[in-house]
Short mmCIF file of N, CA and C in Angstrom, two decimals:
data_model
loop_
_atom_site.label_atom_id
_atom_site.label_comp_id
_atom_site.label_asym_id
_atom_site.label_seq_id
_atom_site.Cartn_x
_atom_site.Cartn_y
_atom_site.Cartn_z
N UNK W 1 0.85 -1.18 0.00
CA UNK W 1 0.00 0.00 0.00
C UNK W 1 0.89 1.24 0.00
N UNK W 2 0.60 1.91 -1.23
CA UNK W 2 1.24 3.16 -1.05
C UNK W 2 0.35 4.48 -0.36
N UNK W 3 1.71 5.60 -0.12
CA UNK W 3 0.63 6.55 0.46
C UNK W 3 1.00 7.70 -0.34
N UNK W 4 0.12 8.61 -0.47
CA UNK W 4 0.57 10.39 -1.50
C UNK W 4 0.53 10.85 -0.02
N UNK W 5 2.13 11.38 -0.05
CA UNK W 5 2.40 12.70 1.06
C UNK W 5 2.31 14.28 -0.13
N UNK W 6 1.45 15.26 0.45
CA UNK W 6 1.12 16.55 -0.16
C UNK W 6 0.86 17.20 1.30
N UNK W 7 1.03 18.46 0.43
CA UNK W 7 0.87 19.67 1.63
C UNK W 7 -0.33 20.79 1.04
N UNK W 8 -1.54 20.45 2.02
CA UNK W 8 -2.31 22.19 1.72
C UNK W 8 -2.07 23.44 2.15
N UNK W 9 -2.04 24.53 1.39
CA UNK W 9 -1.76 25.57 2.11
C UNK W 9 -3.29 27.05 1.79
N UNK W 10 -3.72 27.56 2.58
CA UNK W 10 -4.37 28.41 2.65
C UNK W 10 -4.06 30.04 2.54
N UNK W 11 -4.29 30.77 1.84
CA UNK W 11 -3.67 32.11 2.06
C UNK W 11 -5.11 32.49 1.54
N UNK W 12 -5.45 33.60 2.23
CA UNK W 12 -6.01 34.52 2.19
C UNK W 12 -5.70 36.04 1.72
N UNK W 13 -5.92 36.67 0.72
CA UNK W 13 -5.15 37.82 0.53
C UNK W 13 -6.15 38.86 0.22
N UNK W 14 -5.51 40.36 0.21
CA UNK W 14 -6.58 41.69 -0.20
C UNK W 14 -6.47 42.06 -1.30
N UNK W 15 -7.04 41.68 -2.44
CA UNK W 15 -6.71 42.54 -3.50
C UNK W 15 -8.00 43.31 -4.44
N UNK W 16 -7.69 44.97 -3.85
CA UNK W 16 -9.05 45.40 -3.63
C UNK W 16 -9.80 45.07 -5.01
N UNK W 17 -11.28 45.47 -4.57
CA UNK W 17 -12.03 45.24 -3.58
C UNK W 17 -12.35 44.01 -3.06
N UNK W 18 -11.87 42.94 -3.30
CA UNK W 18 -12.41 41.77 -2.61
C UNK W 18 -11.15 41.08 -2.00
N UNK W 19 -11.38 40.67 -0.75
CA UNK W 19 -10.35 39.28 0.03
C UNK W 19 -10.72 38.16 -1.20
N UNK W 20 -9.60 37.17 -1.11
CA UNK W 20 -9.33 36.06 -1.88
C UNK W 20 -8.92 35.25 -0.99
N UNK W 21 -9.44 33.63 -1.19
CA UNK W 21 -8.72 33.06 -0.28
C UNK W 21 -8.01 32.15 -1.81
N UNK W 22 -6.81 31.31 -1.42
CA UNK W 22 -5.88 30.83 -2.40
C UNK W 22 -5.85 29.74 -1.77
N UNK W 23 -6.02 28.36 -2.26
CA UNK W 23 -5.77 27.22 -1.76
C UNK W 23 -4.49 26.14 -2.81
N UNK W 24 -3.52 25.81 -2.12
CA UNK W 24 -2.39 25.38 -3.01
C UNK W 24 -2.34 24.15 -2.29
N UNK W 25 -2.15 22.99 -2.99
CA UNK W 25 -1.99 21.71 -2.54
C UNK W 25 -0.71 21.12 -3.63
N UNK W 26 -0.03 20.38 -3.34
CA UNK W 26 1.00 20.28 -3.75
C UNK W 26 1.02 18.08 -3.07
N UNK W 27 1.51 17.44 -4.17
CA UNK W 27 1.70 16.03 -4.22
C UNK W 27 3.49 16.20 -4.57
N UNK W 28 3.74 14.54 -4.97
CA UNK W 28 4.79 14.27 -5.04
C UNK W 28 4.94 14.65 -6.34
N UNK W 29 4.60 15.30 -7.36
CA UNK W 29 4.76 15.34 -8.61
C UNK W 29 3.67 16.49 -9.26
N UNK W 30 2.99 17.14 -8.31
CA UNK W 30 1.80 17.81 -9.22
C UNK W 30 1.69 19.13 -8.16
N UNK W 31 1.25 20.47 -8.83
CA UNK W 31 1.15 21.53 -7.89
C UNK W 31 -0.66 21.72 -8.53
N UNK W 32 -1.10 21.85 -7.42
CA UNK W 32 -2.60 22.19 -7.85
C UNK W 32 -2.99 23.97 -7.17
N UNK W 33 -3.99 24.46 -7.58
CA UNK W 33 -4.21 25.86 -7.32
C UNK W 33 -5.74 26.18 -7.71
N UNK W 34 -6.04 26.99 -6.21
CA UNK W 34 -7.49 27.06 -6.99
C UNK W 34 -7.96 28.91 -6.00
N UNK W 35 -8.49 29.11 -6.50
CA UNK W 35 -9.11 30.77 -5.61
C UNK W 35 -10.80 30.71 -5.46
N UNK W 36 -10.69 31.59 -4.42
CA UNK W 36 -12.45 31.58 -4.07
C UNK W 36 -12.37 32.94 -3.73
N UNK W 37 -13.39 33.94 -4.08
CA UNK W 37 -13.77 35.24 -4.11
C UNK W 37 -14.89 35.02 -2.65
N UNK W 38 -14.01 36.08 -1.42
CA UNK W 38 -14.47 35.86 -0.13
C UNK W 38 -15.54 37.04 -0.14
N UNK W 39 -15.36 37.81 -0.78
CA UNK W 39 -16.12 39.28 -0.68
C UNK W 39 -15.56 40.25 -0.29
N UNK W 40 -16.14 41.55 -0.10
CA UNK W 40 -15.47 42.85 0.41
C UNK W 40 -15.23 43.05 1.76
N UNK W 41 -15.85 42.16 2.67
CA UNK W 41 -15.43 42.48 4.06
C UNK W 41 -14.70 41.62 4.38
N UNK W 42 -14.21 41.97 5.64
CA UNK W 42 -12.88 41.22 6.07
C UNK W 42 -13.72 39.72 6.36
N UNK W 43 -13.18 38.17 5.81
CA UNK W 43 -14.08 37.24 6.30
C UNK W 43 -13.59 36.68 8.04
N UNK W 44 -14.90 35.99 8.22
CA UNK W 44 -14.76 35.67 9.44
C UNK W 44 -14.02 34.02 9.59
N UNK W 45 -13.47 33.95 11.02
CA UNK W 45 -13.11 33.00 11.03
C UNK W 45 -14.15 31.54 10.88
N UNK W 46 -15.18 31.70 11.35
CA UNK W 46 -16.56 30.63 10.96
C UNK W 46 -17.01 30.44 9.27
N UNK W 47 -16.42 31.61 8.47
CA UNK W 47 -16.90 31.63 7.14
C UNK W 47 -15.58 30.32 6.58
N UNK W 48 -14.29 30.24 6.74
CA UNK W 48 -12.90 29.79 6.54
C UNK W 48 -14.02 28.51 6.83
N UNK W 49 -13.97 28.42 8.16
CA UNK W 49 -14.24 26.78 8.35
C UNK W 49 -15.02 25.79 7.56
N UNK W 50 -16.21 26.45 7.62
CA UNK W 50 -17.67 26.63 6.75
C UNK W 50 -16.90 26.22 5.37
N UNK W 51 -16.08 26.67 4.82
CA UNK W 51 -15.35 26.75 3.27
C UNK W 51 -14.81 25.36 3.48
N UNK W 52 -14.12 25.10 4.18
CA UNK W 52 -12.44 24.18 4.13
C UNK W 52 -14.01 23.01 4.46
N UNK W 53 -14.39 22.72 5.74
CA UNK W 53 -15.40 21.54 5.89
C UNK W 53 -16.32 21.33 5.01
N UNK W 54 -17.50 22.35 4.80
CA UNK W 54 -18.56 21.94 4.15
C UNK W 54 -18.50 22.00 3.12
N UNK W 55 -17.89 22.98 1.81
CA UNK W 55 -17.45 22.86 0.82
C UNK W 55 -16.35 22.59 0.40
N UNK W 56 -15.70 21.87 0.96
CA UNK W 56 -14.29 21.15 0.66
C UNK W 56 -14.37 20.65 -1.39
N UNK W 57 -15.48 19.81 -1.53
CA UNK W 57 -15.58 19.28 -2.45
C UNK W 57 -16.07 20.33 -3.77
N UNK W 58 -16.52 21.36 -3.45
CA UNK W 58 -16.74 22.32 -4.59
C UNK W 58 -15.81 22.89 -5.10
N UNK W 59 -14.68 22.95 -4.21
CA UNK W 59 -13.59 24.10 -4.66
C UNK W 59 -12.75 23.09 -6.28
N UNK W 60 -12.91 24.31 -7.08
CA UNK W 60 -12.10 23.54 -8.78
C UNK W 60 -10.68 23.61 -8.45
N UNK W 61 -9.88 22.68 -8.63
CA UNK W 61 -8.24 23.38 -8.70
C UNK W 61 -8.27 23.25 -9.66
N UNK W 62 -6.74 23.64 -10.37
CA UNK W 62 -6.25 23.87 -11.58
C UNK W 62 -4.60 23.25 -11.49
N UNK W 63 -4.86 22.15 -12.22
CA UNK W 63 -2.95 21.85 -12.31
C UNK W 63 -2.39 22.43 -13.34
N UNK W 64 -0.90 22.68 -12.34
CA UNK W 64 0.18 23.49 -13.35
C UNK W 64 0.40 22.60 -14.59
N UNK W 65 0.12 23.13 -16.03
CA UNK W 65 0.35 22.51 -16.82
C UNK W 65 0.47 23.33 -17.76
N UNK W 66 1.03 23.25 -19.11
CA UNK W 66 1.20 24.14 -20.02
C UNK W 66 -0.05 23.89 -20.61
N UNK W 67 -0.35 25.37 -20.99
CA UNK W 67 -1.67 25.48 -21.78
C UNK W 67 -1.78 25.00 -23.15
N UNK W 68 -2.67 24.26 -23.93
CA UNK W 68 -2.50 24.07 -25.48
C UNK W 68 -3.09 25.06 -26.36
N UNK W 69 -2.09 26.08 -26.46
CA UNK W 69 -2.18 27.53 -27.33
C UNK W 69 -1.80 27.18 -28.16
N UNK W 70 -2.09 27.51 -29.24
CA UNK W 70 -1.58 27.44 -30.98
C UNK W 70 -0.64 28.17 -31.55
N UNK W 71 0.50 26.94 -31.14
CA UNK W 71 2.08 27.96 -31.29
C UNK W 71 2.17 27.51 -32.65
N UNK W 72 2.53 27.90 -33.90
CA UNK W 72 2.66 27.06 -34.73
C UNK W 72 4.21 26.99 -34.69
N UNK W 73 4.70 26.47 -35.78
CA UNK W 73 5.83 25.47 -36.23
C UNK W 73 7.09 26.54 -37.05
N UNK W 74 6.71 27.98 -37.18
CA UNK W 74 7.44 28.64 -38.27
C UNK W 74 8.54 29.68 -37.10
N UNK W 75 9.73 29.74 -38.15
CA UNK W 75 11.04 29.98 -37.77
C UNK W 75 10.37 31.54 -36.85
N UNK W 76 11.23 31.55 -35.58
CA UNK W 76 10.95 33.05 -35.01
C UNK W 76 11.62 33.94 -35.23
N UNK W 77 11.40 35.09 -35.70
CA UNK W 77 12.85 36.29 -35.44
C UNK W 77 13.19 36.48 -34.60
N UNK W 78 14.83 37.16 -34.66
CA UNK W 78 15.30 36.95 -33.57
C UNK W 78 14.74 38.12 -32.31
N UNK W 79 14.66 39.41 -33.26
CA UNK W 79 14.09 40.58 -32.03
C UNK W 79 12.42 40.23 -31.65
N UNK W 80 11.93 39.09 -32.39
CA UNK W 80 10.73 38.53 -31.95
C UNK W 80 11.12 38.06 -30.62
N UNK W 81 12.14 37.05 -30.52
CA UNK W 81 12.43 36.29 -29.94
C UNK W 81 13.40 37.44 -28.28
N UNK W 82 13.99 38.54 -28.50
CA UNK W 82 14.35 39.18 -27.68
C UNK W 82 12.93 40.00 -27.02
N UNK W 83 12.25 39.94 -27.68
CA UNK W 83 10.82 40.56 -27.39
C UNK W 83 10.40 39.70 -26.11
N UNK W 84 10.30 38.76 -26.99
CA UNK W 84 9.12 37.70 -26.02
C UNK W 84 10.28 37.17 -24.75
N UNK W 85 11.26 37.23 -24.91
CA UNK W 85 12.14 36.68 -23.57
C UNK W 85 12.26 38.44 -22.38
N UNK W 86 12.24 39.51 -23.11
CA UNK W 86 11.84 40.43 -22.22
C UNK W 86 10.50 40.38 -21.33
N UNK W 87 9.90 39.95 -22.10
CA UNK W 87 8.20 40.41 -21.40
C UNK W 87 8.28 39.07 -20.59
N UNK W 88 8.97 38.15 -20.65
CA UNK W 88 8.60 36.44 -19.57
C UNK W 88 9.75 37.11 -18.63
N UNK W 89 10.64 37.95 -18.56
CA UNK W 89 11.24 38.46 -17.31
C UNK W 89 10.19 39.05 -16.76
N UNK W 90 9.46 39.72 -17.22
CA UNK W 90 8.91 41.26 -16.95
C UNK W 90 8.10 40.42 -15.58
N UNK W 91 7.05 39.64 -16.48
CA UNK W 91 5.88 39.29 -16.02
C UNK W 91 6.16 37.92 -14.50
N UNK W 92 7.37 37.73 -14.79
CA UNK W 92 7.89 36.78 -13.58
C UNK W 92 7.77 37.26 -12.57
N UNK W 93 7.63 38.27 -11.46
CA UNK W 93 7.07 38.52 -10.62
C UNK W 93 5.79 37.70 -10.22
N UNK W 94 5.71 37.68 -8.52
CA UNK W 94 4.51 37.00 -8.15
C UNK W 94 4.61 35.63 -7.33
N UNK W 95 4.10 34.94 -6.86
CA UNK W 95 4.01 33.86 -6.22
C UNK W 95 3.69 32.55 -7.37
N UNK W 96 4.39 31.55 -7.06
CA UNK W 96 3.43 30.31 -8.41
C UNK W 96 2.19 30.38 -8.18
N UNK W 97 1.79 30.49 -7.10
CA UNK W 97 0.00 30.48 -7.38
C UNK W 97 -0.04 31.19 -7.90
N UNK W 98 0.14 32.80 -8.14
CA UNK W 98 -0.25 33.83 -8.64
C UNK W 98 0.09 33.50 -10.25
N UNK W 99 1.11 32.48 -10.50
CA UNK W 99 1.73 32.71 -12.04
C UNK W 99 1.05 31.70 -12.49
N UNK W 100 0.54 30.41 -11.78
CA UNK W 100 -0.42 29.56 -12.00
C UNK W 100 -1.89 30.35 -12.30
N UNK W 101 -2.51 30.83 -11.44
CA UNK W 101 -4.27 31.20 -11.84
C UNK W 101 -3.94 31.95 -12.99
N UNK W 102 -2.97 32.62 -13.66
CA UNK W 102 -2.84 33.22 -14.01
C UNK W 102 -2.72 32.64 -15.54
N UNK W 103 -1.81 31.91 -15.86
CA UNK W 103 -2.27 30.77 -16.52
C UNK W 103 -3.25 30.07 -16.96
N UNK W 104 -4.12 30.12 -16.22
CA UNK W 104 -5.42 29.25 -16.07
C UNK W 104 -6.52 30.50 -16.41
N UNK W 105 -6.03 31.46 -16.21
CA UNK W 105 -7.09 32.78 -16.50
C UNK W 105 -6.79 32.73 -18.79
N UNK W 106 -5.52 32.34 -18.87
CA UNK W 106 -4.95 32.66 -20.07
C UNK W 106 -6.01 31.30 -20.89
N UNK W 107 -5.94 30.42 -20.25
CA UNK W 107 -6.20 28.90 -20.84
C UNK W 107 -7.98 29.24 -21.26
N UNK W 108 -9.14 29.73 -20.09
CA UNK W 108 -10.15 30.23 -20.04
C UNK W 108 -10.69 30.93 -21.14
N UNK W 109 -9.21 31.80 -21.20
CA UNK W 109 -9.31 32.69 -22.27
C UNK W 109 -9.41 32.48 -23.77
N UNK W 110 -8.77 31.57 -23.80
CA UNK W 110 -8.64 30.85 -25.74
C UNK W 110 -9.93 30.38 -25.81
N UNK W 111 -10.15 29.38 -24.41
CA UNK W 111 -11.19 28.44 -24.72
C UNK W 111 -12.85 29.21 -24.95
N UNK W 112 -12.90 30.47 -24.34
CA UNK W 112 -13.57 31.23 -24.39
C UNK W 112 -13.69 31.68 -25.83
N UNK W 113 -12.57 32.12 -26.22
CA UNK W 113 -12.67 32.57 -27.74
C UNK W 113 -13.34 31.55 -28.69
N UNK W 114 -12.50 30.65 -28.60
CA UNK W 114 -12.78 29.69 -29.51
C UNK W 114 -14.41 28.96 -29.61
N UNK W 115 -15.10 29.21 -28.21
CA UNK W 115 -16.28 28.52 -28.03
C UNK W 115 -16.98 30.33 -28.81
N UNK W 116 -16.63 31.25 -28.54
CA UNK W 116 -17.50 32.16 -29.06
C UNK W 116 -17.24 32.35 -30.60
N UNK W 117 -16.39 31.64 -31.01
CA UNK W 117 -16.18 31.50 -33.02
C UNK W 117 -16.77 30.61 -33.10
N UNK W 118 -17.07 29.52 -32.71
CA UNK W 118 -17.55 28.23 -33.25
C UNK W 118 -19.22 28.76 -33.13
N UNK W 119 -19.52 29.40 -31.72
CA UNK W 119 -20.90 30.06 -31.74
C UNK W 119 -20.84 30.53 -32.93
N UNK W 120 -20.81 31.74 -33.37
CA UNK W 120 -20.81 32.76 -34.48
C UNK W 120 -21.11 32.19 -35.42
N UNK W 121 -20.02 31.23 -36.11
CA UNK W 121 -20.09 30.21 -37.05
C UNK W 121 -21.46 29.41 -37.35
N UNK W 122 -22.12 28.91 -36.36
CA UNK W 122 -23.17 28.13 -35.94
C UNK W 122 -24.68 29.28 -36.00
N UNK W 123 -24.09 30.81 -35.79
CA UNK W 123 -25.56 31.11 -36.53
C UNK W 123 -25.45 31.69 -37.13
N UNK W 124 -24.69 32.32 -38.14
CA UNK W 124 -24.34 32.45 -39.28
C UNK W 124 -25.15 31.45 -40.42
N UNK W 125 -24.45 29.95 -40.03
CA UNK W 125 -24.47 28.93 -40.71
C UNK W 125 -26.56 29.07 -40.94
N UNK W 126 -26.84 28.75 -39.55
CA UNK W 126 -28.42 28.80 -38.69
C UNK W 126 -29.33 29.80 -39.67
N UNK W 127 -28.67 31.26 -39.71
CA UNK W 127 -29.18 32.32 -40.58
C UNK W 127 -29.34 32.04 -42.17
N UNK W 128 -27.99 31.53 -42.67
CA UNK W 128 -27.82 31.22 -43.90
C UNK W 128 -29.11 30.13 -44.50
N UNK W 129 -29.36 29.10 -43.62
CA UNK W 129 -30.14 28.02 -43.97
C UNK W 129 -31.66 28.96 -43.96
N UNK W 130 -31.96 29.70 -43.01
CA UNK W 130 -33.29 30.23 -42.54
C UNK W 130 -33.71 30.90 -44.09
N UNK W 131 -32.64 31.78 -44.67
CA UNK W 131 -32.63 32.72 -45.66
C UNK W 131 -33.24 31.83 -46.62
N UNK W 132 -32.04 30.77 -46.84
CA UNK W 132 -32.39 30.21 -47.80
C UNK W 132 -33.79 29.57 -48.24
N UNK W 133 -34.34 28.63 -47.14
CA UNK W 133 -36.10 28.23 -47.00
C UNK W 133 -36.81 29.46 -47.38
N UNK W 134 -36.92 30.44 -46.72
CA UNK W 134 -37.13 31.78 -47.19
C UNK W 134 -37.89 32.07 -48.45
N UNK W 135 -36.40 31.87 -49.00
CA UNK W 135 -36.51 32.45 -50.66
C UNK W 135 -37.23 31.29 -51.24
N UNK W 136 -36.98 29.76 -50.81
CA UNK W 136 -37.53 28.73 -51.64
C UNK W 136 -39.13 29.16 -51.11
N UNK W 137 -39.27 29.06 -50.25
CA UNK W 137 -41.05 29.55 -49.93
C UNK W 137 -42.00 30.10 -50.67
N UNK W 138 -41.00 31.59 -50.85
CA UNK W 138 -41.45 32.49 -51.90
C UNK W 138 -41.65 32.23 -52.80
N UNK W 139 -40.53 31.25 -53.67
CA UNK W 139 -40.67 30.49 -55.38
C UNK W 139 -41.92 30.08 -55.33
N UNK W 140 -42.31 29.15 -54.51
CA UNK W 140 -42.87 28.16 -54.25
C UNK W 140 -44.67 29.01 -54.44
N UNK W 141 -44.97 29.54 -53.35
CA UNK W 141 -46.28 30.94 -53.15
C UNK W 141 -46.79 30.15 -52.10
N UNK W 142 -48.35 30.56 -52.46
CA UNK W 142 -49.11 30.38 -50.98
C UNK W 142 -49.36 28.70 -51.17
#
């Protein structure tokens, strides 16, 4: 019988207007990360408990993982390439949780896009067909 040794950790932080609480759990091989929006007042210690006991099981984490963004395959320039290694200094600041949700805010983000093109696409497509019955109707008369 094996056992997973991991560590949870709780932070709570202010970043106005709302407290955040940050929950980081960490295994032998995996960093997980997840945030919960506490509200604008300072929370209470009964609200924490209430969180960690009764909703233990709601909270989503997010494992550190590279996102699947659509890098393609073609040669980079090089001041492309001095570009983009400036701004990954820049943005290195922060805690891994912080560079993790952060991540995960980026990942949200494509997937977001991409579900709102495929929408578009879909009534476009939806419109196109409607038009078309339409006009055959008309050929057609009463």
């Amino acid at each position: 019988m094996s056992t997973i040794k991991g560590s949870l950790t709780l932070t709570i932080v202010y970043e106005p207007p709302f407290y955040k609480a940050i929950f980081e759990r960490r295994f032998t091989s995996t960093y997980e990360v997840s945030q919960i929006n506490l509200g604008p007042s300072e929370p209470k210690l009964t609200l924490i408990y209430d969180l960690v006991i009764h909703h233990w099981n709601g909270i989503i984490f997010f494992k550190q993982t590279v996102c699947a963004s659509s890098v393609s395959e073609r040669k980079i320039s090089p001041k492309r390439l001095q570009r983009l290694a400036r701004k990954s200094i820049q943005h290195g600041i922060g805690t891994k949780a912080q560079q993790t949700l952060q991540k995960q805010l980026e990942c949200q983000k494509v997937t977001r896009q991409h579900n709102r093109r495929t929408k578009k696409i879909l009534d476009q497509e939806k419109r196109y067909k409607l038009h078309q019955a339409k006009k055959i109707q008309k050929r057609k008369g009463h």
